[in-house]
C-alpha cells in the first residue's frame, strides 16, 4: 500500500475513465487496512480509490506501477478479489497513506461484485498501456486542503457527466451512421432491382444481346457486388477486370512457381499475392475467377482442381503425372511414406504432398495403408510384381 | 421485316436500360463516396456496425466482399480489412495444423490472430473472422465452419467431415473428449458406426486416443484442449505458415 498517493480524484487532461465499481475494499497484501468501503475507478492512467463515506479520502496508483494481476475466485463468505502485484514505489512518488509496506502486492475485494468486468478492463488497460501515448503533464495534487473536498466532489460529478455526454454522443453518431446506411441501402436495392430487370431482358432475348453489352453488364454487377442473375455465379468468368488480373498473375507467379517445383495451392497464391500487394487486395473470388481464365487466355499457367476439391496453379510446363514417377521412386527408397514424411523429404507443403500421393495411388503406382496411425503409402507391388 | 423491327426494338430497350444502369451506378458511386467520407471510420472501428452493414447488404442481395474491385471495397475499405484477415487466418491455421489436425475453435483462432496482428492493429471480432472464413471457402483448401456448443470449430483442411463426424464433434465439445459409450447413449448409434467416425477423426489427426483412461478409451480433440489456448506459435510453426 505504500505505492499509493493522495489525490483529488480529478482526471487529468488526457486521462479518461474506463470503468468504476462501488463496494471495493483495499488490503495491503494479506493485511486489512482502513480502506474498507470505497469506489474503485479505473482510468487510462491510474487506479483510483475513493472512500464512500469520506469523500475527501482519495488515493491513486499509476497503472505503470503494475507488474501483473491475478484473479481470486469468491468463496464462502469471501468476495472475489483481484491481486495487483506492484513495482516498488519510486523515490519521487507523491505522499500517500503509507510510508512503507512489507508486501509488494495489494488486494481489491469486490464486496458488491463487478470483479469480472473490472478485471477484464484492467487487463486491457495494462496491455494497451494507453498512458504511454497520452502523457499527463500535471503532477498529482496533494489532498490536504479542506477546500479541496468541494472541488473533488465537483470533480467526480464532472467525470460522471462527461461519461453521460460521451454515451449520448456515441449513440448519436451511431444512429446518424445507421440512418445514412439505411438510405444508402435503399439506393443499392434499386440497383439490384434494375440488374434483375436487365437480366430478364437478356433471358428473353436468348442470345440477341451483344458481347459488348454482356461485358458492360458484368462489370456493373462487379462494381455493385451483385451476383449475376443470369448465370447465378458472381459474375462468372469474363469480365475485363479478371482478364487483366489473370495476365498480371501470370507475371507475378512465374518465379514463385519455379521456386516451388512448379505447383502452388490457391491458398498459397492468395497469401503470396496479397502480402505483396499490401493495399487493394484481391478477394478470394477475384483470384479464382482470374485463374479460371488462365487457360483460355493461353497464359503459361493453369488452374487445376484435384478430386478432393483442392485447387492449384501449375506452370504449363509442369507435369504432375511425371512428378508422380519421381514420387514413386522416393516412396520405394523409403519403403513407405505418409504425406507428412513425404512433404518433409521433398520440401513441399503437406497439402500438395498428399495430393501427389493420392494421384499416384489413382494412377495405380501406390497403395494405401489406412490405419488409426495415419495414412501411409506403399509402392503398388500388385502392379510391379504380378 | 416486322420481326427485324421487333429485334431492333429489343436491342434498343436493353441498351436503354444499360445506359440507365450506368448513370445510376455513377450516382450510387457518389452516394457511397459521401457515406464513406462521413462513416468510413465507424465501419473500421465498430464491429457491431460492420455486422449491421453486412446484414443489410445480404438482405438486399449485395455482397460487398465479392471483389476487391467493387465499389464497397474501393471506397469503404471493407475489402482490404477482410482479405487481409483472410491471410492471417490461413497463416494461423497452417501453423497450428500439426497440433490439432486442422480443427480449431473460433476462440483460439481469434486469440492467435489478435496476437499476430499486434497491439496497434485494428481490433477484429469473432463475427469478422467468420465472414473472412466464409470467403476463403472458395479457394478449395477445405475451409469450413462447424457449429458446436455455443460456438464454432473452424476446419482448414480438405478432410471430409460429414453429418456423423460433425455430430460427434458437437458431443465432444462439452468435455473436450468423447467415448464410444457416450456416443451410443446420446446418439443411439451402433458401436460400429461410432467406431468408424472416431477412427476417421484419429486418422485425420483431429482426435487423439487415450487408452489409459479409467473405464474405456477416451477420444480427445486437441482443438478443444483449453490448456493449449494462447500457447505461442513457435518459430518453427510460423515458418510452416509462410509458403
Coordinates of C-alpha atoms in Angstrom, one line a residue, chain A residues 235 270-271 274 280-286, chain B residues 63-70 73 77-90 132 135-136:
Chain A
X235 CA -20.2 -12.6 -62.5
X270 CA -3.8 -15.9 -52.2
X271 CA -1.4 -15.2 -49.4
X274 CA -2.0 -10.2 -51.2
X280 CA -6.1 -3.0 -52.8
X281 CA -6.1 -6.7 -52.0
X282 CA -7.7 -9.4 -54.1
X283 CA -10.8 -11.1 -52.8
X284 CA -10.7 -14.9 -52.9
X285 CA -13.3 -14.8 -55.6
X286 CA -11.3 -12.4 -57.7
Chain B
X63 CA -22.0 -8.9 -51.5
X64 CA -19.6 -6.1 -50.5
X65 CA -16.8 -8.6 -50.2
X66 CA -17.2 -10.4 -53.5
X67 CA -14.5 -8.4 -55.3
X68 CA -11.7 -6.0 -54.4
X69 CA -12.7 -4.1 -57.4
X70 CA -16.2 -3.5 -56.1
X73 CA -14.2 -2.4 -51.2
X77 CA -12.1 -0.2 -47.4
X78 CA -14.1 -3.2 -46.2
X79 CA -12.4 -5.4 -48.7
X80 CA -8.8 -4.9 -47.6
X81 CA -9.9 -5.4 -44.0
X82 CA -11.4 -8.8 -44.6
X83 CA -9.0 -10.0 -47.3
X84 CA -6.0 -9.3 -45.1
X85 CA -7.8 -11.0 -42.2
X86 CA -8.1 -14.0 -44.5
X87 CA -4.4 -14.1 -45.0
X88 CA -3.9 -14.0 -41.2
X89 CA -6.4 -16.8 -40.7
X90 CA -4.7 -19.0 -43.2
X132 CA -13.5 -13.8 -43.7
X135 CA -14.9 -16.0 -48.3
X136 CA -11.9 -18.4 -48.0

